[in-house]
Each structure stands twice: as C-alpha cells, then as structure tokens.
XYZ file of C-alpha atoms in Angstrom:
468
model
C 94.143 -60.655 4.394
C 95.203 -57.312 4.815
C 98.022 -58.277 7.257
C 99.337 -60.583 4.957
C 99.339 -58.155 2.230
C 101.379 -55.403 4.475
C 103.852 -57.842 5.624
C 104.423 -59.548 2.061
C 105.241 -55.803 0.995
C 107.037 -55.130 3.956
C 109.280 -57.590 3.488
C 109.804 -57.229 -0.042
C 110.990 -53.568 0.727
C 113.524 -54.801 2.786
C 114.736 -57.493 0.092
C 115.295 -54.396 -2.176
C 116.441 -51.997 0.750
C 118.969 -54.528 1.844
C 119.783 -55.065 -2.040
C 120.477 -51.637 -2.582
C 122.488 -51.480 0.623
C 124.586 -54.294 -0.719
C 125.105 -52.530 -3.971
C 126.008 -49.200 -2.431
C 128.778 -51.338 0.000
C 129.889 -53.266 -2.960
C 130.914 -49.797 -5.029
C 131.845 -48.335 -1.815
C 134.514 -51.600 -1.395
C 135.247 -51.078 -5.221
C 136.188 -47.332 -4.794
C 138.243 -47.620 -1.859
C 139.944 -50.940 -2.447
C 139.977 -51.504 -6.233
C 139.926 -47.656 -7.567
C 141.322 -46.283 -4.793
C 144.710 -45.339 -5.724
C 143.798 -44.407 -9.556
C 140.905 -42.154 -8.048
C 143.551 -40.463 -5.572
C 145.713 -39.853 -8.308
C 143.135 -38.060 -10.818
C 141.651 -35.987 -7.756
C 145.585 -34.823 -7.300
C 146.423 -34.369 -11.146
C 142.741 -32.303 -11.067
C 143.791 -30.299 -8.001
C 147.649 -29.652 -9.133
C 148.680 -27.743 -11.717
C 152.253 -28.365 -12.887
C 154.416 -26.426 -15.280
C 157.074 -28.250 -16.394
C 161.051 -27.292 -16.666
C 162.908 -28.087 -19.313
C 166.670 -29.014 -18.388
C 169.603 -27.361 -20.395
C 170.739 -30.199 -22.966
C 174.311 -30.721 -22.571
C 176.891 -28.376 -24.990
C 178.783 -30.491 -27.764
C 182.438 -29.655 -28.520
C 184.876 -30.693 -30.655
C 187.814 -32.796 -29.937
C 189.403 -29.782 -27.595
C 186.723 -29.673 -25.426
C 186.979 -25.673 -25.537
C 185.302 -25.397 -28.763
C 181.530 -25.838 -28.200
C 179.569 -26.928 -31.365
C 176.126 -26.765 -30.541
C 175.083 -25.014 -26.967
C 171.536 -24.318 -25.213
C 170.976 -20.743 -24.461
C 168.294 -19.363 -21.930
C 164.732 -18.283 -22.895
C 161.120 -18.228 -21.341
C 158.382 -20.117 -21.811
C 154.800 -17.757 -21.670
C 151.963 -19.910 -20.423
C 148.495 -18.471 -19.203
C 146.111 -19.962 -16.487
C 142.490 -18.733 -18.082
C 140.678 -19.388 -14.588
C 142.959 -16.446 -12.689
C 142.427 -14.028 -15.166
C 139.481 -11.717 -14.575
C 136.621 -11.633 -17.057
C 137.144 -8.322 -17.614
C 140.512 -8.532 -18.385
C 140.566 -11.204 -20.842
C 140.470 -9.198 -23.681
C 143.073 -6.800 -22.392
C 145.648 -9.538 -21.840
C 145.229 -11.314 -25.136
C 145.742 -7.975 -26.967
C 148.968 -7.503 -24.852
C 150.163 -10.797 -25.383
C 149.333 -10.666 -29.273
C 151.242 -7.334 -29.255
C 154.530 -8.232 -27.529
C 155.048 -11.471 -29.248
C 153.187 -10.525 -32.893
C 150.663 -13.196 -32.608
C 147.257 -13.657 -33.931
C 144.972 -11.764 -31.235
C 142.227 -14.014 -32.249
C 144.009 -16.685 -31.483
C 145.306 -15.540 -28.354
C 142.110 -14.721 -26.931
C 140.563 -18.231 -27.655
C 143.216 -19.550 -25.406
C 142.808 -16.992 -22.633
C 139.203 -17.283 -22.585
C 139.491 -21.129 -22.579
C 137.674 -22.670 -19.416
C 141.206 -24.584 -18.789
C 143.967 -24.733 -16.172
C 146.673 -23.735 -18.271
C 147.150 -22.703 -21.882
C 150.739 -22.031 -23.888
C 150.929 -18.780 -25.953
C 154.545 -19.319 -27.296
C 157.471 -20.971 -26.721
C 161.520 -20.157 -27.287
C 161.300 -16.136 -26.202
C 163.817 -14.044 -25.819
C 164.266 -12.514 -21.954
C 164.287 -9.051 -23.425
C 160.880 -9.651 -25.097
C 159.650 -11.415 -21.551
C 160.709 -8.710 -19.941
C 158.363 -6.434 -22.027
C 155.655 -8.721 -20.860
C 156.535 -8.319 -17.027
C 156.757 -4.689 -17.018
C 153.498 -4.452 -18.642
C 151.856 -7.317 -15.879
C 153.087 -4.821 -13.190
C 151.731 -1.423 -15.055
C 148.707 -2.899 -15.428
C 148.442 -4.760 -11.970
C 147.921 -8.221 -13.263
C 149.615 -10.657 -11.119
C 148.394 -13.746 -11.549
C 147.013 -15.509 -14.638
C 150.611 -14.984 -16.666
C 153.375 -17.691 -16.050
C 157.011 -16.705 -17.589
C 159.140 -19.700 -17.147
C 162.699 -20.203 -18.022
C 162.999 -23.187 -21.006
C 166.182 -23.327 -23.121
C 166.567 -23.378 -26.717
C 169.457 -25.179 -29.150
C 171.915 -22.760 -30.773
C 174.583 -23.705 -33.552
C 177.752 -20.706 -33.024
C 179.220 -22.099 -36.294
C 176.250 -22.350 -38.691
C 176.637 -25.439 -41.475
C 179.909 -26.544 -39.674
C 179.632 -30.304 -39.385
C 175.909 -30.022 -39.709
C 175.149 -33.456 -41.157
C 177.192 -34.888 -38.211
C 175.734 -32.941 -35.659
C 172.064 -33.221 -36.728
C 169.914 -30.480 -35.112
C 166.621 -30.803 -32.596
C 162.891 -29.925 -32.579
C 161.141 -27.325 -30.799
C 160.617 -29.393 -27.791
C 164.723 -29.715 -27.862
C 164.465 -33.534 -28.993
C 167.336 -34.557 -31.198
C 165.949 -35.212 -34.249
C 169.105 -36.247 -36.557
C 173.134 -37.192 -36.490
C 174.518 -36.970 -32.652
C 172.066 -34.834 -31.195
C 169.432 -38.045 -31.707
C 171.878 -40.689 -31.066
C 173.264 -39.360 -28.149
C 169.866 -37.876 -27.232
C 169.893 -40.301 -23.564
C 173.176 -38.143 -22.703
C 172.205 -34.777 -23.681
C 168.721 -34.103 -22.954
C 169.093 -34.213 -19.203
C 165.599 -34.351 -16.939
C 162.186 -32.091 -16.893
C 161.737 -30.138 -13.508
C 158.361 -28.854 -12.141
C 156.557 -26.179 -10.886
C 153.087 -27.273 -8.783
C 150.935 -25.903 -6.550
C 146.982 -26.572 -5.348
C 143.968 -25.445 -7.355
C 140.496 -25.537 -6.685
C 137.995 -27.541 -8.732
C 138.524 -25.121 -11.370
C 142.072 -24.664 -11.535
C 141.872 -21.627 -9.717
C 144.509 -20.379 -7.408
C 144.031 -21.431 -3.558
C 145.051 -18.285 -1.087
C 147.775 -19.540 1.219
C 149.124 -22.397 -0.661
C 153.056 -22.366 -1.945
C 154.363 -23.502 -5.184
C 156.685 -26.489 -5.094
C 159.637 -26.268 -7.268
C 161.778 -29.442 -8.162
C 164.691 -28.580 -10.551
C 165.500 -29.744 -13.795
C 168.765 -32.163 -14.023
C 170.919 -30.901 -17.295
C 172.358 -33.166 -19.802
C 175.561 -34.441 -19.836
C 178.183 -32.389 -22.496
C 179.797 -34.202 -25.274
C 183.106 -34.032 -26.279
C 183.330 -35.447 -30.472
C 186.944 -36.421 -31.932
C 185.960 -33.969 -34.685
C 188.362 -31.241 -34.826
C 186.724 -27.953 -35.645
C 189.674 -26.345 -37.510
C 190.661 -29.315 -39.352
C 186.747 -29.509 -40.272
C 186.467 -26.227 -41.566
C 189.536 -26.291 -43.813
C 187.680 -29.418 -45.002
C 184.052 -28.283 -45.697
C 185.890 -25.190 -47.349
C 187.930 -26.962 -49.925
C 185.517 -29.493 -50.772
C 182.900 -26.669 -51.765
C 185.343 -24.640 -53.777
C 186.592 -28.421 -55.547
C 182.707 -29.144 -55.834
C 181.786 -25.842 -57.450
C 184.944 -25.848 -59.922
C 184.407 -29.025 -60.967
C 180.400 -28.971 -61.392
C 180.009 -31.710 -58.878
C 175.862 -31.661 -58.943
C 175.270 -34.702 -56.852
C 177.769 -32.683 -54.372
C 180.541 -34.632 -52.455
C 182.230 -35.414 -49.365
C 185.514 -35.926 -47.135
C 186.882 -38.259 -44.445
C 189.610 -37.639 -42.259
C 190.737 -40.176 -40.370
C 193.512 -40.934 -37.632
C 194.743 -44.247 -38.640
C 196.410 -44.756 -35.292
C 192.831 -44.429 -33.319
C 190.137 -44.653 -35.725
C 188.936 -41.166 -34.643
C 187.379 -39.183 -37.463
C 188.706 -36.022 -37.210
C 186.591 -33.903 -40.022
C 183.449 -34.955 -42.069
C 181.996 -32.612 -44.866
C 179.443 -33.078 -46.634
C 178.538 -30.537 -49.353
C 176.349 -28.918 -49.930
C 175.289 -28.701 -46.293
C 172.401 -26.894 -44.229
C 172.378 -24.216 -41.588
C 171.636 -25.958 -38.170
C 169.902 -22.731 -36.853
C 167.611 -23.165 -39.770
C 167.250 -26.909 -40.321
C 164.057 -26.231 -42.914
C 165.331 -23.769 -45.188
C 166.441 -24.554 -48.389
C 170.163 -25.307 -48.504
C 170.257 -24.371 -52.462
C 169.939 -20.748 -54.324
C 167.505 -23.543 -57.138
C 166.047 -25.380 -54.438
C 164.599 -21.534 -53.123
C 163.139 -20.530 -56.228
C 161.086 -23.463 -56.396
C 160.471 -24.113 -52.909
C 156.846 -22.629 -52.880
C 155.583 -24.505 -55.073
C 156.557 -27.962 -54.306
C 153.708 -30.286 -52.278
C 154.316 -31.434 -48.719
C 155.824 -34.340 -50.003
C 158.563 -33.250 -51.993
C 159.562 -31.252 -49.479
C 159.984 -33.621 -47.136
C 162.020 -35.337 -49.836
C 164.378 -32.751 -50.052
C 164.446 -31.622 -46.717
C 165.714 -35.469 -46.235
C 167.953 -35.403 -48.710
C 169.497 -32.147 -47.161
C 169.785 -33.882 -44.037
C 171.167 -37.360 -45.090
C 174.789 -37.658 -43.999
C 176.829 -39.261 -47.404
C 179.706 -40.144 -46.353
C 177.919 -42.951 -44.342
C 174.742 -43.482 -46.170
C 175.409 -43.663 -49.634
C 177.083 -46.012 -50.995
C 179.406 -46.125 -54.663
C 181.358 -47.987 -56.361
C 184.986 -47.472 -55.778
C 187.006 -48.407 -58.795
C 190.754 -48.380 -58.478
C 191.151 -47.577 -55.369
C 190.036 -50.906 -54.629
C 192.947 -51.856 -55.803
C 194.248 -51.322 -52.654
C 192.316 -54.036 -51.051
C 193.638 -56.676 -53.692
C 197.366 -55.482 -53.832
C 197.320 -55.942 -49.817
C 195.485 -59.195 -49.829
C 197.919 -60.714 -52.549
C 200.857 -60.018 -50.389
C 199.697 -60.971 -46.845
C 199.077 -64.230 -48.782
C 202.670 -64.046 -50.042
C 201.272 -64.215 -53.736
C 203.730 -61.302 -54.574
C 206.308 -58.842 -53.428
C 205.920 -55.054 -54.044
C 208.923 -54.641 -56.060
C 209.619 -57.422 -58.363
C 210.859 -55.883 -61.688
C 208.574 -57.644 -64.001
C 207.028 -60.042 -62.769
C 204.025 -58.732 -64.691
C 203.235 -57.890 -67.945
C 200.947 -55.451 -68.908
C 199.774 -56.573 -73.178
C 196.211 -54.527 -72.927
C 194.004 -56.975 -71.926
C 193.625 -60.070 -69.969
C 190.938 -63.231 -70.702
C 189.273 -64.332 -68.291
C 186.675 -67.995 -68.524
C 186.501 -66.881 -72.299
C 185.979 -63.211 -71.376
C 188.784 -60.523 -72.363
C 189.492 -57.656 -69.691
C 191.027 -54.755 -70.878
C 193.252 -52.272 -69.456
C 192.282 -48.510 -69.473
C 195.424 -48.428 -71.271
C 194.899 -51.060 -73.675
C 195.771 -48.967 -76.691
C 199.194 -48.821 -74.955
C 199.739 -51.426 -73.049
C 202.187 -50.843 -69.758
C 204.121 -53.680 -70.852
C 206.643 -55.406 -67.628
C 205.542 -54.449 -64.055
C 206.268 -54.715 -60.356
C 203.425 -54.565 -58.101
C 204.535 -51.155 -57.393
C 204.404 -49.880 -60.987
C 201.195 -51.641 -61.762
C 199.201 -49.286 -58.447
C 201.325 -46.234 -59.660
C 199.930 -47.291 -63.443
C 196.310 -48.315 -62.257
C 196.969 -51.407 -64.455
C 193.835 -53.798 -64.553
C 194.697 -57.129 -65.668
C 197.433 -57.047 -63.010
C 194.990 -57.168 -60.167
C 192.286 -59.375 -62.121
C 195.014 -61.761 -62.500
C 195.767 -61.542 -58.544
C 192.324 -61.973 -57.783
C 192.394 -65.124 -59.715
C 195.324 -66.228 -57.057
C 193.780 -65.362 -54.457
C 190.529 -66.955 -55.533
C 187.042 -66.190 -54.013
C 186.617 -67.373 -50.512
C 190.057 -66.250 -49.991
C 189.288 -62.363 -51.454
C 185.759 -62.857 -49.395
C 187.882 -63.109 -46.333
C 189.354 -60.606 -46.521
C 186.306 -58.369 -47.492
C 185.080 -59.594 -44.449
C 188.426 -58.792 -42.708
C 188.541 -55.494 -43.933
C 184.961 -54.580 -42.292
C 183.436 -54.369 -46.006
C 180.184 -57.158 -45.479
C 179.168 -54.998 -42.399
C 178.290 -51.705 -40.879
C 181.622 -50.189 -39.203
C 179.299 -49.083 -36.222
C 180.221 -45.290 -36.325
C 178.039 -44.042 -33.627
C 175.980 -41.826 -36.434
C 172.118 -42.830 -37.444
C 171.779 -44.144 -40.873
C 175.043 -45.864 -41.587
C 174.986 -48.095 -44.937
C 177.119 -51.298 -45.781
C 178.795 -52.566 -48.695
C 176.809 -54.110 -51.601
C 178.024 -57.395 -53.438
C 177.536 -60.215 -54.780
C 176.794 -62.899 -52.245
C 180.133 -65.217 -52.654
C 178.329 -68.350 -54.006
C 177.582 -66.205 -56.627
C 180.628 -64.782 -57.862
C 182.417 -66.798 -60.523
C 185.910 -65.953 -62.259
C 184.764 -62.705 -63.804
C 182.599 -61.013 -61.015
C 185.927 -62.060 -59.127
C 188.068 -59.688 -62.160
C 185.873 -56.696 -62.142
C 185.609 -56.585 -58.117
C 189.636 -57.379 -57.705
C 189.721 -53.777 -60.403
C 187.074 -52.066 -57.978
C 183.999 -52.520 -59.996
C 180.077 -54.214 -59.977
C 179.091 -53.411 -56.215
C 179.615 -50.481 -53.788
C 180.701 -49.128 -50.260
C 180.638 -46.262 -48.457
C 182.957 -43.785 -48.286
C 183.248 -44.804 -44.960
C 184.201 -47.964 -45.491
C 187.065 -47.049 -47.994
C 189.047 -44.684 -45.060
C 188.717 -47.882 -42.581
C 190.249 -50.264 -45.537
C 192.972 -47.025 -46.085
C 193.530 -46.696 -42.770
C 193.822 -50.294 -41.686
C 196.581 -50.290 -44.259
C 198.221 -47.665 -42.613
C 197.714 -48.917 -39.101
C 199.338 -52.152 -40.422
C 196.587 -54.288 -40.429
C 194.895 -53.653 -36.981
C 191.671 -52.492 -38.280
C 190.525 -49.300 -37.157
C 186.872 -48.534 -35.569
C 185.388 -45.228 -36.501
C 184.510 -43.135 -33.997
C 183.076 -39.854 -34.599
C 181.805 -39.449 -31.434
C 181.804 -39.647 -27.507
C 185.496 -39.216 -26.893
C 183.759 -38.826 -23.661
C 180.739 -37.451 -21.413
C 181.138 -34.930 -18.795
C-alpha cells in the first residue's frame, strides 16, 4: 500500500513538474517569438537616453527673396539628467540654475532631485545667458548632469508687418496660424538626436560615446507679398481707419491682375508677431486682467483672424461691376449708348418699387457709362432683369463668387446668397445693385481683377512663389 501511495505521488509531481515546465517554455516561446521585438525595443528606449534637435524652420521672405519676414535665430535648450548629479550637489545646482535663468528654485529643485533620466528647466535661452551657465559648470567642476543644447526660436524683424498673413508659431516652433501653419510641412524641417547608453538608472556608462544625428532644416519660402508695397499699405489704412473712426477696423488687397499674386494684405488693427498674446488695443489692455479664460481666447482669436479672407460683407455698388460686365458679354448693352436709359427715381419691380439713391433727383437719360459713374440703381436692376437668374448665377459662378478662391491662407470664407431656386425678380434687383448677401473682400479683387485681366479669372496666390 505504501508503494502505491509513493508512486501515485510520484507521478503526480511529475504531471505538475512537467506542467510547469510547459508553462515556463510556453512564456519563454511567447517572449522570444511574440514579444520579442517590442521587449528589445523598451530595454533600448530604457537604456538610451536621447535629446532631441530641433531643425532651423525655414526663413520666409517677401516677393524679393532678400527681404526675410520671419527668420529662426539660435538659442539653447537647458535640460538636466537627475541620476548624474551628485546628492550633494543637488541643491547647489538648482539654486544656480534658478539664479541664471530667474526661475522658481523650488521648482527647480523638484526636477533635479527627480529619480528620472532627463528633466527640462527652460527652453528658448539666449547663448549669452547659457554661457553664464557653462562658466559656472566649469568653476564649480560639475561636468555631467547639465545638457546645453542648441534649439532655435521664431523671430519677426518687422513686428505687425503682414502679421495676419504670416501667422506666428508656438513654443515648440509649430505654426500655429496664416503661412507658418499652412506651409508648416515645408518649413519645419526634421528633429535630430543626441543618444548615448545608460545604465538601469539612466546613469552615465564610462566608455560609451554619444551618437549625434543632425537635424534637416526647413525649406525657405519665398511669398508674392511685397514688403514695401505692404507697409505703405498697413500705414495708410491705419491713419484712414483712425480718421474716420473705423471701430470694426478694416482692410486692403492688392492685387496683380496679370498673375493673381497678392502683393500687400493689411489688416488693421494688427498684432505684434513677437508677441502673439498681448493685447493688440490701448482698451483691450486696460481690461485685459480681468477678463476669464474664455474671453480671452475670444479676443485673442479675433486678433488673429485674417479679414480680408474670413469675413464676409455685403458689397453694394461695387457689385455693380459684376452686372455691368455680365450685361455686355451677353451683348444686352454697349458702354456708351447716349440714353439708352433713363434714370425717373425709381424702378417697379413684380409690384415692388426700387428706388434710386437719387430718387429725389432722378439722373434722368444714361449710357451705361454714366449710370456706373452715377451709381444709378434701377439701371442695373433693370439689367439684371435681362439677364435673368440662371444667366446672372452663371456668372456668379464664373466669377469664383459660389466658392472659396483657394488662396493658400487657413480660414478662407465664401460668398453668401440665396440659393438660385430661391431668388425671384426682386432678390434678382437688390443683388444686380450689390445688396441681400455677402463676399469677401477677397472675392471682390478676383471679380476686379478678372475685369482687368479681360476675363481670364485670376487665382490668388499669396503664397509659395516658390520653396528653396
């Protein structure tokens, strides 16, 4: 009996021996065949510690190509590696770092006495302030611990000059707005490295070399803006804005009819680039304090917003345009017809009557010349009765008005109006006088300049005259 007991045991310890064998090959297969690779690469991000390079984002110029509108100038990067420093001289390095750089010690010292790798104390320095820090490292014989790395940083030479084209980028020199974010493929160019072997710590390993891979810079950017013609632009439009009390501010197009470049857009009032989240306003800085997160963010937005592609209005007689130059590519009229209309003060129009501005003195017999010199209303109502609505719809569509124009800028708007099976004999009068929807000023320069290109219509393009 008691052989049959120690064999019935003996052999169930070798069920569970040989189970447990079978388990420990079955993990062992899973962790080399299954694991394997993900394993490998979490033992080599544990055992490397990398510092990244940023590249130099490419410079932007204007139209030239000499003038450089927004540029990346050097500056360091001051990391710490808490393992390397020595216990005792924790305290003495965070009160050096906190000193150079006016930092909060407290601070400082959390992240020096961190049990981490690597730690960043501050970003964007200034070599002459890094250089502070490195002549201190070698009077106080610290040589490891401290990392000063070379980073770059976004400068704008000109200030508010085409700032609501340009757009501006973030501290980790990501465009953010206008062509630095659309563009930001081109410009921002490709991180480098700095890595070397640490020990299960993230201590330094005697006898091991760092391995440096070098950042890639961006591509420049060359922008049909022209900076001279945009200053003179931005500096007349404030002085017309502040004689004339213009409180929702205002803005200008220039255009080359010929190419469709845009050669200056202002917007006032504009921002500092250098300082994307100040205030922009002397009213908007006495109340800044006390507005909530919110409404700053509302206004900082509304600083930011580009209107001469994003807002939309609605034109009045300028519009005119549109309906005087689809009335004679339609041969409905001739441009200097002595009378051939007549101006009484008012027009009717399916039982409606449509006055002129005038219509307390009528303009009385007209050619199509005199009635855009004269602004004359019922003249281009009765035109737009002519031409009739899918007809004028064509040519809204023809003149880019139903769409976006595509300017390589973030945030572009499009025309509101009436959809066309919608639009009976008087929305067709008030929109052939420039009234009851809206475009962008964008939009109107195209139509303007599509005139003056005779009839090719022009593209926009604000941008990317070409990478280099």
């Amino acid at each position: 009996i008691g052989n049959i007991t120690r064999k019935k045991r003996m052999k169930w310890e070798m069920i569970i021996a040989l189970s447990i064998l079978a388990a420990l090959l079955t993990r062992i297969a899973c962790i080399q065949f299954i694991q394997g690779e993900e394993l490998q690469a979490m033992a080599y991000r544990q055992q490397t510690l990398d510092r990244k390079i940023n590249p130099k984002r490419g410079t932007i110029y204007d139209a030239t190509g000499k003038v450089a509108l927004a540029v990346s100038a050097t500056v360091q990067t001051i990391t710490v590696n808490p393992v390397n420093i020595a216990k005792e001289d924790k305290e003495k390095v965070a009160k050096a770092l906190s000193d150079i750089f006016e930092l909060d010690y407290e601070t400082v010292l959390k992240k020096v006495k961190k049990n981490s790798s690597i730690e960043t104390i501050i970003k964007k320095v200034e070599k002459e302030r890094a250089d502070v820090l490195r002549v201190w490292m070698q009077e106080n014989g610290i040589e490891t611990g401290i990392n000063i790395d070379e980073d770059t940083k976004r400068y704008y030479p000109f200030n508010n000059l085409a700032s609501q084209v340009i757009g501006f980028c973030g501290s980790d020199n990501q465009g953010l707005d206008g062509i630095e974010a659309i563009y930001e493929e081109e410009l921002k160019g490709e991180k480098g490295s700095i890595s070397k072997m640490t020990d299960a710590k993230g201590g330094d390993i005697d006898d091991t070399q760092e391995n440096y891979t070098p950042a890639i810079d961006g591509n420049d950017l060359v922008l049909s803006i022209d900076s001279t013609i945009q200053g003179i632009a931005e500096k007349y439009l404030e002085e017309a804005c502040i004689d004339n009390v213009c409180t929702d501010g205002g803005n200008i197009i220039i255009m080359n009819p010929k190419t469709g470049d845009i050669l200056a857009m202002a917007g006032y009032p504009n921002y500092n680039l250098n300082e994307p989240y100040t205030p922009n306003t002397d009213e908007l800085k006495l109340t800044w304090d006390t507005l909530t997160t919110e409404e700053k963010s509302t206004n900082l937005q509304a600083m930011w917003r580009n209107k001469a592609i994003s807002d939309t209005y609605e034109p009045g007689s300028t519009f005119k345009l549109v309906t005087a130059s689809a009335a004679l590519e339609e041969g409905i009229t001739t441009t200097d017809k002595e009378g051939e209309f007549n101006c009484s003060g008012s027009i009717e129009i399916a039982g409606v009557r449509m006055k002129c501005w005038r219509y307390y003195r009528p303009h009385g017999p007209e050619s199509l010349r005199q009635a855009l010199m004269n602004s004359c209303n019922p003249v281009f109502i009765g035109l737009g009765q002519k031409l009739g609505v899918q007809t004028y719809y064509s040519y809204l569509n023809k003149y880019g008005f139903l769409r976006k124009t595509g300017i390589d800028l973030p945030g572009e708007a499009k025309g509101i109006f009436l959809a066309e099976n919608k639009v009976g004999p008087v929305e067709l009068g008030t929109i052939a006088f420039g009234q009851r929807f809206e475009v962008t000023p964008l939009q109107m320069i195209t139509m303007v300049s599509t005139i003056a290109n005779r009839r090719n219509l022009c593209t926009a393009k604000n941008c990317k005259s070409h990478c280099r």
